[in-house]
mmCIF file of C-alpha atoms in Angstrom:
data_model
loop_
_atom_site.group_PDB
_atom_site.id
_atom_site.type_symbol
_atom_site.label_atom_id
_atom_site.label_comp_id
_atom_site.label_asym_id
_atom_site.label_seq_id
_atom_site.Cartn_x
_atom_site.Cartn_y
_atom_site.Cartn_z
ATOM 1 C CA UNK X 1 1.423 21.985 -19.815
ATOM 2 C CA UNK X 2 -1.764 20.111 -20.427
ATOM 3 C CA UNK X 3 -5.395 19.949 -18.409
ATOM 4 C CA UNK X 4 -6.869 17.175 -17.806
ATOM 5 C CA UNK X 5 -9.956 15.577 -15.646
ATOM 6 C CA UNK X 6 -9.851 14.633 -12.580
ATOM 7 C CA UNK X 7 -11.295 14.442 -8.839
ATOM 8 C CA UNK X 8 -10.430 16.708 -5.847
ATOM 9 C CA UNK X 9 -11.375 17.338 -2.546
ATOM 10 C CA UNK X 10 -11.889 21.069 -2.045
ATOM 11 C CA UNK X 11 -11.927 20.881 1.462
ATOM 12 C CA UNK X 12 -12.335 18.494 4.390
ATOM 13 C CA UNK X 13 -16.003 18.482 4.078
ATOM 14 C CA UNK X 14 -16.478 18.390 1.180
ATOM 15 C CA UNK X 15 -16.015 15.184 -0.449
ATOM 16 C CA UNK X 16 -14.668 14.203 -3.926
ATOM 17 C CA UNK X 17 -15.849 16.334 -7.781
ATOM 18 C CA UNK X 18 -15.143 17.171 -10.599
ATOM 19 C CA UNK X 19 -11.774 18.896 -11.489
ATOM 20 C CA UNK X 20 -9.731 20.160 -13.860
ATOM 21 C CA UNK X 21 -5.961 19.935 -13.459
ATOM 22 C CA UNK X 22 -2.875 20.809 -15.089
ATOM 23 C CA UNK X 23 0.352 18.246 -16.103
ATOM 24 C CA UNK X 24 3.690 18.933 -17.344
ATOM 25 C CA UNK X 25 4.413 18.642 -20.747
ATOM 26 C CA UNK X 26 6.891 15.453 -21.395
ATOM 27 C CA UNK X 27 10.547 16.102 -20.524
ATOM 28 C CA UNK X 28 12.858 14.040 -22.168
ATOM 29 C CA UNK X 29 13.294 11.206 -19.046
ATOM 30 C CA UNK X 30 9.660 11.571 -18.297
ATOM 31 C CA UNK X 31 6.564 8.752 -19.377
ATOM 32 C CA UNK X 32 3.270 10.104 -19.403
ATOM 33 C CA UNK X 33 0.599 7.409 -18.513
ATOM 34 C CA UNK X 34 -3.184 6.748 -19.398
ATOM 35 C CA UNK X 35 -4.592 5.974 -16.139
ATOM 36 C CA UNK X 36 -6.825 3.100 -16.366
ATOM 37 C CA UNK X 37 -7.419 1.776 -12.824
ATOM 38 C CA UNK X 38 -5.918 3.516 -9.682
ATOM 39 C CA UNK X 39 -7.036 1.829 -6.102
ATOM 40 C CA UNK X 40 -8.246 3.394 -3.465
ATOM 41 C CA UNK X 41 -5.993 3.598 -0.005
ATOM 42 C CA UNK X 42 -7.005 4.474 3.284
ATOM 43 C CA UNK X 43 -4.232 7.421 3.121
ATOM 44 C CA UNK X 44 -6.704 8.631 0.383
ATOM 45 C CA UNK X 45 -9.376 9.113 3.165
ATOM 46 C CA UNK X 46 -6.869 10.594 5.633
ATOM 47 C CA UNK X 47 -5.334 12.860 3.362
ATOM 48 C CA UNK X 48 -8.540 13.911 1.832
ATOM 49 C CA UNK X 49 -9.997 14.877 5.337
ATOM 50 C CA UNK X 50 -6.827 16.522 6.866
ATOM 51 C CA UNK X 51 -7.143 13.704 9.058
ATOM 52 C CA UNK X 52 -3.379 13.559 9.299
ATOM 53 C CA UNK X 53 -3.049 17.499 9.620
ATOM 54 C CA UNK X 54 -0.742 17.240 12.601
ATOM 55 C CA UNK X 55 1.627 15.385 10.485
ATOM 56 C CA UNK X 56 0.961 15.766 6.734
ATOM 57 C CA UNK X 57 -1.710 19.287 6.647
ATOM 58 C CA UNK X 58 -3.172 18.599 3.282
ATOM 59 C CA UNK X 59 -3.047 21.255 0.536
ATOM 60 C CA UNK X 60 -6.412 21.422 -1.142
ATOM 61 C CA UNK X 61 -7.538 21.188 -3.660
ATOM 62 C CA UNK X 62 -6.498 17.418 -3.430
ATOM 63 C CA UNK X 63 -6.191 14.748 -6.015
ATOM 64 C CA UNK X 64 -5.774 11.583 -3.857
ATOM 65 C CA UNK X 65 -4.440 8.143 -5.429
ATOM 66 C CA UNK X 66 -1.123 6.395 -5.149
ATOM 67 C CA UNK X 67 -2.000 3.211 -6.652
ATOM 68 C CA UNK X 68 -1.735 3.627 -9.899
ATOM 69 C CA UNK X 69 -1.725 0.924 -13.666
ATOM 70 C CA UNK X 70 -2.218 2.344 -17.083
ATOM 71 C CA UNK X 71 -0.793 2.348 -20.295
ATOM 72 C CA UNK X 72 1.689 4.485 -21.404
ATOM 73 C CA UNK X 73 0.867 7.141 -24.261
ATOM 74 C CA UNK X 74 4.324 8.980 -24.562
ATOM 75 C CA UNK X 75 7.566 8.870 -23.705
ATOM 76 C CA UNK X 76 10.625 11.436 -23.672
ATOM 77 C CA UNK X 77 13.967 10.942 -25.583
ATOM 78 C CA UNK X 78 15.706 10.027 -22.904
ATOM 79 C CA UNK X 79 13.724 6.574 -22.039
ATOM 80 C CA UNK X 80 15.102 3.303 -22.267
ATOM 81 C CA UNK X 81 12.701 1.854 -20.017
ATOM 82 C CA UNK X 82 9.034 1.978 -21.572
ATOM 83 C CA UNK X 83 7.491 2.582 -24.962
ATOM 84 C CA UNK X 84 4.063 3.615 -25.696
ATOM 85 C CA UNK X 85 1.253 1.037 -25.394
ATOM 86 C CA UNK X 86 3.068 -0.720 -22.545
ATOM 87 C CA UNK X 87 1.278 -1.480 -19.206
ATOM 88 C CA UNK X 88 2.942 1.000 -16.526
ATOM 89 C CA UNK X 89 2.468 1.711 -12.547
ATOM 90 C CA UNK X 90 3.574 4.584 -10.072
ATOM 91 C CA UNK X 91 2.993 4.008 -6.525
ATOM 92 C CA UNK X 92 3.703 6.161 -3.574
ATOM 93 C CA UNK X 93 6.621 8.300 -4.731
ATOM 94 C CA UNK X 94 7.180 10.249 -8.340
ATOM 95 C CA UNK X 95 10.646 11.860 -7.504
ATOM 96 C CA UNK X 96 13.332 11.851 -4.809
ATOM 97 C CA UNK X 97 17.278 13.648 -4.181
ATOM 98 C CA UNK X 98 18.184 10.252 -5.864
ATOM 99 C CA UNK X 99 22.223 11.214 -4.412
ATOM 100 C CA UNK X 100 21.590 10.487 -0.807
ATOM 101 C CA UNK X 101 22.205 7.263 0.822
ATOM 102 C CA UNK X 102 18.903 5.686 1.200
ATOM 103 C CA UNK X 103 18.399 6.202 -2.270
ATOM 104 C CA UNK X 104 21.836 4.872 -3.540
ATOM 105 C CA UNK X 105 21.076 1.689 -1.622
ATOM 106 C CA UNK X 106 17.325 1.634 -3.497
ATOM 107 C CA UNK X 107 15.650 2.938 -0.345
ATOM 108 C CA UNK X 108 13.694 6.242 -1.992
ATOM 109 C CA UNK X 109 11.038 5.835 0.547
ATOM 110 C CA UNK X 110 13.281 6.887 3.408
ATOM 111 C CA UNK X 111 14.683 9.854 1.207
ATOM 112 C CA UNK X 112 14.771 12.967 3.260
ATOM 113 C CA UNK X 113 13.819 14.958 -0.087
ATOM 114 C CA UNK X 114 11.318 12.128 -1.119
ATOM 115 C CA UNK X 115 8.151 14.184 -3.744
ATOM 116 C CA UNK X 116 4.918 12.268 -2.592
ATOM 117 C CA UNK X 117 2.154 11.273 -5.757
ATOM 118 C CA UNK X 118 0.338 13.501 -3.872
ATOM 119 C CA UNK X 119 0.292 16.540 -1.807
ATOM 120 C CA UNK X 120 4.115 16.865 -2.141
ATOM 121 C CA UNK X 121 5.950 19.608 -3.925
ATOM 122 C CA UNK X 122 5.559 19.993 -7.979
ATOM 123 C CA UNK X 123 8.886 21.773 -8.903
ATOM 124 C CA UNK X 124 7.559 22.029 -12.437
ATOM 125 C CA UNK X 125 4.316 23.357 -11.826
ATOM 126 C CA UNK X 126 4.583 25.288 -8.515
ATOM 127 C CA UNK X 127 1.895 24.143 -5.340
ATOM 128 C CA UNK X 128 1.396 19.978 -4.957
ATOM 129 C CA UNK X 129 1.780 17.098 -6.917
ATOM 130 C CA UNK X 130 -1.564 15.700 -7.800
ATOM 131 C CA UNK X 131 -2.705 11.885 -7.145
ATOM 132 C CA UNK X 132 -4.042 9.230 -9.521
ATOM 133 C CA UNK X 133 -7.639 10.281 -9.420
ATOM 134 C CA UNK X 134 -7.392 11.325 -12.878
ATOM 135 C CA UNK X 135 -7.157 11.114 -16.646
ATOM 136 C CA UNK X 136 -3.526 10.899 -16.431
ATOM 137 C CA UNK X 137 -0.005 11.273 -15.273
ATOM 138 C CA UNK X 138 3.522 12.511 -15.937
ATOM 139 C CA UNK X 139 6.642 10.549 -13.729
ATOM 140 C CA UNK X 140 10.001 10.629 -14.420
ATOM 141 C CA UNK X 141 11.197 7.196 -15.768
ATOM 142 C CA UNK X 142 12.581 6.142 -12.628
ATOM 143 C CA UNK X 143 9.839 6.110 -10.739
ATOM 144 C CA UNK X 144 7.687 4.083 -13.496
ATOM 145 C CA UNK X 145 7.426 0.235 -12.964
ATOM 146 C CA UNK X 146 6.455 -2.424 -15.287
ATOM 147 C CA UNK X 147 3.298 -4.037 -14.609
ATOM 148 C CA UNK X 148 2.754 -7.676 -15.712
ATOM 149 C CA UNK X 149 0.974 -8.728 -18.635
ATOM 150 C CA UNK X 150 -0.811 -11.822 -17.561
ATOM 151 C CA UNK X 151 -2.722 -9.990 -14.270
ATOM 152 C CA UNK X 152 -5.640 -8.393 -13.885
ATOM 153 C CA UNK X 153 -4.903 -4.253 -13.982
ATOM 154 C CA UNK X 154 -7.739 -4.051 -11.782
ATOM 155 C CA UNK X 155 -6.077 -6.194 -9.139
ATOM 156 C CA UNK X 156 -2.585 -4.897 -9.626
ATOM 157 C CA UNK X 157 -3.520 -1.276 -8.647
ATOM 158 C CA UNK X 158 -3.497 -1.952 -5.039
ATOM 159 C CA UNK X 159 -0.187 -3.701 -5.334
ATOM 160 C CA UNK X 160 1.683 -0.345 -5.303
ATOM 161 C CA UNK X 161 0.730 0.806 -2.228
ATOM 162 C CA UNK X 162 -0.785 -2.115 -0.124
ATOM 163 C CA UNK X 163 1.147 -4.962 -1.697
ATOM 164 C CA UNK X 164 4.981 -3.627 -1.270
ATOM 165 C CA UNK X 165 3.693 -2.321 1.795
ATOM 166 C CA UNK X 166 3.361 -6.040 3.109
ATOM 167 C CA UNK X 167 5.886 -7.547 0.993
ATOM 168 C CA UNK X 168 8.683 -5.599 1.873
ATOM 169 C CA UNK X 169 8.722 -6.140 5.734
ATOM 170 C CA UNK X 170 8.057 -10.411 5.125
ATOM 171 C CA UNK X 171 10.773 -10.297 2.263
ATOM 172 C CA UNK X 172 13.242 -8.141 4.802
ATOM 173 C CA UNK X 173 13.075 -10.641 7.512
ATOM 174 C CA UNK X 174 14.152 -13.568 5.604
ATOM 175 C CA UNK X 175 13.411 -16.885 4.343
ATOM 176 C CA UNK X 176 10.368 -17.880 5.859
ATOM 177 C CA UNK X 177 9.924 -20.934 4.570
ATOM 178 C CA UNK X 178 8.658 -23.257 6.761
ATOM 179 C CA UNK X 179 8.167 -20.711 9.785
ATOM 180 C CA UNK X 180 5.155 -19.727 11.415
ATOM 181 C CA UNK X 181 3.562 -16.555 10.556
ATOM 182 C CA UNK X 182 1.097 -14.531 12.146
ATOM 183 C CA UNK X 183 -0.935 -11.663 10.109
ATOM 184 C CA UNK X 184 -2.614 -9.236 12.372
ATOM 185 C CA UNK X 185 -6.082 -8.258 10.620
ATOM 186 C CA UNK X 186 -7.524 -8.978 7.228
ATOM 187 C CA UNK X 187 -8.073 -6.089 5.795
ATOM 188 C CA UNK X 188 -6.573 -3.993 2.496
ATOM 189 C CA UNK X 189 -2.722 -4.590 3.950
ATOM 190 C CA UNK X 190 -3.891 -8.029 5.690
ATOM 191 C CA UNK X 191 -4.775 -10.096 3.222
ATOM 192 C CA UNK X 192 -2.395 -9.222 1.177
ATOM 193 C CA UNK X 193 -0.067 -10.463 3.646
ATOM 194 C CA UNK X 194 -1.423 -13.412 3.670
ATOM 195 C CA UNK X 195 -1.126 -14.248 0.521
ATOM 196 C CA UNK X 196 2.637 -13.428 -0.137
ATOM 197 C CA UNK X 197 3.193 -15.410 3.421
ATOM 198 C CA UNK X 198 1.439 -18.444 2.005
ATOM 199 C CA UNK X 199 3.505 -17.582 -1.287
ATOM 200 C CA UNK X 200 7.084 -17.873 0.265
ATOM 201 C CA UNK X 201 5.670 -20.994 2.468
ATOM 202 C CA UNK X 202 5.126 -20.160 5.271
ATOM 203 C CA UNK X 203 2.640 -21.475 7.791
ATOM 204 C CA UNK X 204 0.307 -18.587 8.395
ATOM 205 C CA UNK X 205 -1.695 -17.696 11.146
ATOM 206 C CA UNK X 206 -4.213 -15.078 10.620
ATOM 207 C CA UNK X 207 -5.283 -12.608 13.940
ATOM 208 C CA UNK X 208 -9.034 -11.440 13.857
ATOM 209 C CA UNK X 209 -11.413 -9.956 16.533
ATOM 210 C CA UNK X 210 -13.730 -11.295 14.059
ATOM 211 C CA UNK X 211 -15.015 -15.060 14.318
ATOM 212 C CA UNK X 212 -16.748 -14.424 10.480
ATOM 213 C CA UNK X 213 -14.213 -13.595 8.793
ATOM 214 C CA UNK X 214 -12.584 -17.017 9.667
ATOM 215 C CA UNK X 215 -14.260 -18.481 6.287
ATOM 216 C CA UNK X 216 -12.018 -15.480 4.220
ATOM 217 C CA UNK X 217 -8.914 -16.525 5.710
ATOM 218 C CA UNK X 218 -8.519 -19.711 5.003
ATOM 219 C CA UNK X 219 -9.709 -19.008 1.227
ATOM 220 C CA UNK X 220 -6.910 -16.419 1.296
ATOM 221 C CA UNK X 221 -4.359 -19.024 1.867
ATOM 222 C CA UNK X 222 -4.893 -18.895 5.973
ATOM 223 C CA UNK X 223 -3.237 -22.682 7.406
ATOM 224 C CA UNK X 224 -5.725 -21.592 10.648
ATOM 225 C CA UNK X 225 -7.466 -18.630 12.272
ATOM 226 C CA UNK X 226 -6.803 -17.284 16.177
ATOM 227 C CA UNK X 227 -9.311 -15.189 17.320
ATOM 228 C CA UNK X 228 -7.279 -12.095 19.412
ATOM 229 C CA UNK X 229 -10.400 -11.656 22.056
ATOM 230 C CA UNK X 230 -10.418 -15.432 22.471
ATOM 231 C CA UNK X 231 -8.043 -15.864 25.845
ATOM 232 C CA UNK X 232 -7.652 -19.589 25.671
ATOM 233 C CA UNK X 233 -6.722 -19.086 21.964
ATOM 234 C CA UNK X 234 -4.384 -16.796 22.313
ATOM 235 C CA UNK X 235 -2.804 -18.973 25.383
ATOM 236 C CA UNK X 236 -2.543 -21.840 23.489
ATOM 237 C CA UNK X 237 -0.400 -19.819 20.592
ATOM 238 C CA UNK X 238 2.192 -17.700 22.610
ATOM 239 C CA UNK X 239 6.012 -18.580 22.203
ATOM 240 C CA UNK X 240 5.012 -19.799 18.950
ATOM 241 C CA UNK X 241 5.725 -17.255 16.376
ATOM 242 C CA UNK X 242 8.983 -16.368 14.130
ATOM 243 C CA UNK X 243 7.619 -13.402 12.906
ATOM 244 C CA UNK X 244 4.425 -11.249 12.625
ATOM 245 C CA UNK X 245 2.818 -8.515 10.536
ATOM 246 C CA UNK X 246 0.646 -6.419 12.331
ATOM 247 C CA UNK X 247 -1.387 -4.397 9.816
ATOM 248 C CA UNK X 248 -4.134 -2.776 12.288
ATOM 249 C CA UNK X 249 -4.103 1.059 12.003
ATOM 250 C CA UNK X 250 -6.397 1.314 14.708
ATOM 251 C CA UNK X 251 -5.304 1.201 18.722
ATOM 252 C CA UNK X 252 -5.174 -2.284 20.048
ATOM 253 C CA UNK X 253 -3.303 -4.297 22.827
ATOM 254 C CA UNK X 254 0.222 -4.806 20.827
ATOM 255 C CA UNK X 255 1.389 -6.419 24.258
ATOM 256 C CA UNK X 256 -1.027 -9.538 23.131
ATOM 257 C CA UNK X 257 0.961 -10.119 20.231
ATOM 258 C CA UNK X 258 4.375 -9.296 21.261
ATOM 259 C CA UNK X 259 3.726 -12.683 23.907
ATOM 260 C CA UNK X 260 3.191 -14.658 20.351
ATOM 261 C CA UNK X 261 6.562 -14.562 19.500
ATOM 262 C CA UNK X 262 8.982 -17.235 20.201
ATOM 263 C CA UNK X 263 12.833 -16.160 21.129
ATOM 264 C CA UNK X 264 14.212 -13.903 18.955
ATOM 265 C CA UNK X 265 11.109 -13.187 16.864
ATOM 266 C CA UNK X 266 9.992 -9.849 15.379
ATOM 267 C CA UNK X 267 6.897 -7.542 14.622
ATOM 268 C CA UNK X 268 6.506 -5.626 12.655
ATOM 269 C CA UNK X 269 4.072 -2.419 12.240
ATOM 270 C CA UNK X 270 2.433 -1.586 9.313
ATOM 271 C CA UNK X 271 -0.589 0.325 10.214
ATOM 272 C CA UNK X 272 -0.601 3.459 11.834
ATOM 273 C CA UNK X 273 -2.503 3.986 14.554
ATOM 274 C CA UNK X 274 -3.608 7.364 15.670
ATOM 275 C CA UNK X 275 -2.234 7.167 19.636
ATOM 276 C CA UNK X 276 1.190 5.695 20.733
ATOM 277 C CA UNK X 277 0.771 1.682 21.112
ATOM 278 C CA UNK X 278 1.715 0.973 24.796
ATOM 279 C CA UNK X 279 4.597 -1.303 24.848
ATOM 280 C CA UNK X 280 6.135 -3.299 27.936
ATOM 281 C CA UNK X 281 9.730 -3.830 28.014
ATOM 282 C CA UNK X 282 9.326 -6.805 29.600
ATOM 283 C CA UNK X 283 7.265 -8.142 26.781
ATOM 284 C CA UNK X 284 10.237 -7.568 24.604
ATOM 285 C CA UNK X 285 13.066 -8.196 27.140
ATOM 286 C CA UNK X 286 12.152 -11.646 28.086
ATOM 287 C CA UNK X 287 12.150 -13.567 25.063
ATOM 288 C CA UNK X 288 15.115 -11.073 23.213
ATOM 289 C CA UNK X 289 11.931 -10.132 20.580
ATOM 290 C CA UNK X 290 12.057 -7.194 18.616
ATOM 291 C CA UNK X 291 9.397 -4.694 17.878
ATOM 292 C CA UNK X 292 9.857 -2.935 14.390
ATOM 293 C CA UNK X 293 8.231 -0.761 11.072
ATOM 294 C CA UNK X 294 8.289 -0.427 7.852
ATOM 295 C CA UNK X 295 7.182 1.917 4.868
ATOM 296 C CA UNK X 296 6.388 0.827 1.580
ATOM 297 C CA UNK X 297 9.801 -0.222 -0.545
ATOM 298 C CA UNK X 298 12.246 1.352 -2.818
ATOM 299 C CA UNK X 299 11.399 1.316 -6.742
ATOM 300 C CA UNK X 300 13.616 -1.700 -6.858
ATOM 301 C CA UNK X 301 12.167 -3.766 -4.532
ATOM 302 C CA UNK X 302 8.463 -2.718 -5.718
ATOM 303 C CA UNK X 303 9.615 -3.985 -9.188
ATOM 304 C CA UNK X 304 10.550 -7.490 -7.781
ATOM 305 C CA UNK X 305 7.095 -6.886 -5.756
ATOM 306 C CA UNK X 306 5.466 -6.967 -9.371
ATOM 307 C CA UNK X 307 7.415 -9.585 -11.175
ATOM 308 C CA UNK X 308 7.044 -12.071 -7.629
ATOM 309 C CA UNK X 309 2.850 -11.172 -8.176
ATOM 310 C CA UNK X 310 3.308 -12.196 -11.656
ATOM 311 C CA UNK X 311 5.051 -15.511 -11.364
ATOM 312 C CA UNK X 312 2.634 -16.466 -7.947
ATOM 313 C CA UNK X 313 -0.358 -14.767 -10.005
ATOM 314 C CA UNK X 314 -1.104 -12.756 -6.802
ATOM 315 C CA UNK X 315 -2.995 -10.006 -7.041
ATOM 316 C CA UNK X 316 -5.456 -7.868 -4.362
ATOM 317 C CA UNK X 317 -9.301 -8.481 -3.919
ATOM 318 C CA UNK X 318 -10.875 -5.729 -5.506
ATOM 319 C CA UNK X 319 -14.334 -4.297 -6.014
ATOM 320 C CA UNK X 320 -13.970 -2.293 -8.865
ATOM 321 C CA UNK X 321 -15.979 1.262 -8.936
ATOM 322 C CA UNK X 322 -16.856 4.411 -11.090
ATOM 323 C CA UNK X 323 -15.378 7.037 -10.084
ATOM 324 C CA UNK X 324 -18.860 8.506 -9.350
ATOM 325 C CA UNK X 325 -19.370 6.590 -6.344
ATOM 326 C CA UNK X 326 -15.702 7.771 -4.933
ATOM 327 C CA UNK X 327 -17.640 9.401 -2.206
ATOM 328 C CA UNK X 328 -19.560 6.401 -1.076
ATOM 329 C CA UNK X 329 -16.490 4.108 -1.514
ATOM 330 C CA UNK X 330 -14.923 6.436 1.143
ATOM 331 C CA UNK X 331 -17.604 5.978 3.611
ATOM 332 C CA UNK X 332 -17.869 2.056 3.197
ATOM 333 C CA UNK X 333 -13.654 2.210 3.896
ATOM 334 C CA UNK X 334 -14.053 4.053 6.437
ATOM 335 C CA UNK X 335 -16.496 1.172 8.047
ATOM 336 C CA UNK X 336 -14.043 -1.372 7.148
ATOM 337 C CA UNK X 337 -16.635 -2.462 3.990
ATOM 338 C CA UNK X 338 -14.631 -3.589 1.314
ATOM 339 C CA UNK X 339 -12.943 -6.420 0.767
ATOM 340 C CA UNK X 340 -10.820 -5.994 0.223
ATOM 341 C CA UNK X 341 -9.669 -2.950 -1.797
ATOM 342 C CA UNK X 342 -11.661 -0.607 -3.692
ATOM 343 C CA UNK X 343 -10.106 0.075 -7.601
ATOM 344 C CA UNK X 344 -11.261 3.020 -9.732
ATOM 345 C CA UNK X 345 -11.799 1.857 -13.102
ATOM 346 C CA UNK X 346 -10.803 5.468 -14.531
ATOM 347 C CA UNK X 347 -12.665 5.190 -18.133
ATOM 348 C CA UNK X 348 -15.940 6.376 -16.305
ATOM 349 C CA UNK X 349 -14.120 9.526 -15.860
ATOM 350 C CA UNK X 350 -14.444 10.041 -19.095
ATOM 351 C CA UNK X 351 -18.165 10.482 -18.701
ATOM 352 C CA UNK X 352 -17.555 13.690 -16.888
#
């Protein structure tokens, strides 16, 4: 075991300081990781603030961050994988039962027994795991993807959490190509949805309550704009979509999109809102559409995630922060002012 520095929550008050932390010592199929960026996710907020207590009651103290890119500084004897100096990631998960069947068919994100970056049980060193707010990290191999050379690290933080997140329901519902694509909200997941839409060719249609941010999405790779609140607008579009993303965590009319679809198309829910979403069977009967969700991706798919980013160059609009100004970061998220991802540049932890 090892300390190192890092940030916590000590309550759900109480903001983000100074901590110090323990890690494992390297087990022979583990890679221990420099962090050098780690982005900041709106599950960082929640967690952070037992927002989600119902749920997921956070542990404290809490070191959030699932969004991880550094370089790796050891490895155990067992690795065939990485070798230090190389540019690493972990997103969302470090461990999993790895035997049942979600994860023999590469699904470790719907693993009963999935281990959580953070707030999810350290078998090694008793209590929670602890998140990527921090000097650096210990995951077994498997869980330890290969980030590109030729993108920004900065940019590829947010990839682990907010790009698979999007990828992984437009990649799942099949060549797209050609079809016509609506993104609800442009936001962290949002506009990353745009761009891997725009990436596989699709036409995309981008959803906003928000007439400004019209500019944005068509610089994101947006073919055209509908604003929601607009009725004619929305009138004009219904029957008209294969498939949508619908990325708004907040409560909204999901009945108004649903109408979008053409026969036989899909949505898909990737935010989380708070409250049930009020659905009409109608909505979905007439028309043979299907309402659906997704979480994250398997290691597998988050690799070809990576290696897609790398050949597209795609990475996520960041504003890149000390980790100092963690606490104001979380306030400006939490107004929706960022665009469109925050990512910790971890050296200025170092000054602590």
């Amino acid at each position: 075991m090892y300390n190192i520095k890092a940030y916590a929550a000590a309550g759900a008050t109480s903001g983000l300081a100074p901590l110090t932390i323990p890690r494992r010592d390297t087990k022979e199929r583990d890679v221990q990781i420099e962090i050098l960026f780690c982005g900041i996710c709106h599950s960082d907020l929640h967690y952070a603030r037992d927002e989600w207590h119902s749920v997921m009651p956070t542990v404290y103290p809490c070191v959030p961050g699932h969004e991880i890119v550094g370089r790796v500084t050891k490895v155990g004897s067992a690795v065939t994988k990485f070798k230090p100096g190389d540019l690493a990631g972990v997103g969302c998960l470090v461990d999993s039962d790895r035997t049942c069947p979600n994860c023999r068919e590469g699904l470790e994100q719907l693993c009963p027994k999935q281990v959580l970056t953070y707030g999810g049980p350290d078998k090694d060193l008793g209590g929670v795991t602890y998140g990527g707010y921090s000097e650096s990290i210990v995951v077994d191999e498997h869980f330890v993807l290969r980030v590109p050379a030729n993108l920004d690290p900065a940019g590829v933080a947010p990839l682990l959490c907010a790009g698979i997140t999007t990828y992984s329901p437009i990649r799942r519902w099949g060549d797209i190509e050609g079809k016509k694509i609506g993104i609800v909200g442009l936001g962290g997941l949002g506009h990353m949805g745009v761009k891997f839409a725009r990436a596989f060719g699709a036409h995309v249609a981008v959803f906003t309550t928000s007439p400004a941010k019209r500019e944005d999405a068509l610089r994101l790779g947006a073919d055209e704009v509908i604003i929601s609140t607009n009725a004619e607008d929305m009138k004009k579009h219904a029957w008209s979509f294969d498939f949508i993303l619908d990325t708004i965590a907040a409560d909204h009319d999901i009945d108004a999109y649903i109408k979008m679809l053409g026969r036989d198309g899909t949505i898909t829910l990737v935010g989380a809102p708070e409250k049930p979403l009020a659905v009409s069977a109608f909505a979905l009967i007439f028309g043979r559409r299907s309402l659906s969700g997704s979480l994250i991706g398997g290691i597998a798919e988050t690799q070809e995630m990576l290696d897609f980013c790398s050949q597209h160059n795609i990475t996520a609009d960041v504003e890149v922060i000390p980790i100092q100004k963690v606490n104001e970061a979380y306030e400006r998220l939490a107004k929706s002012d960022v665009k469109y991802r925050f990512s910790i540049d971890m050296a200025s932890l170092k000054a602590e």
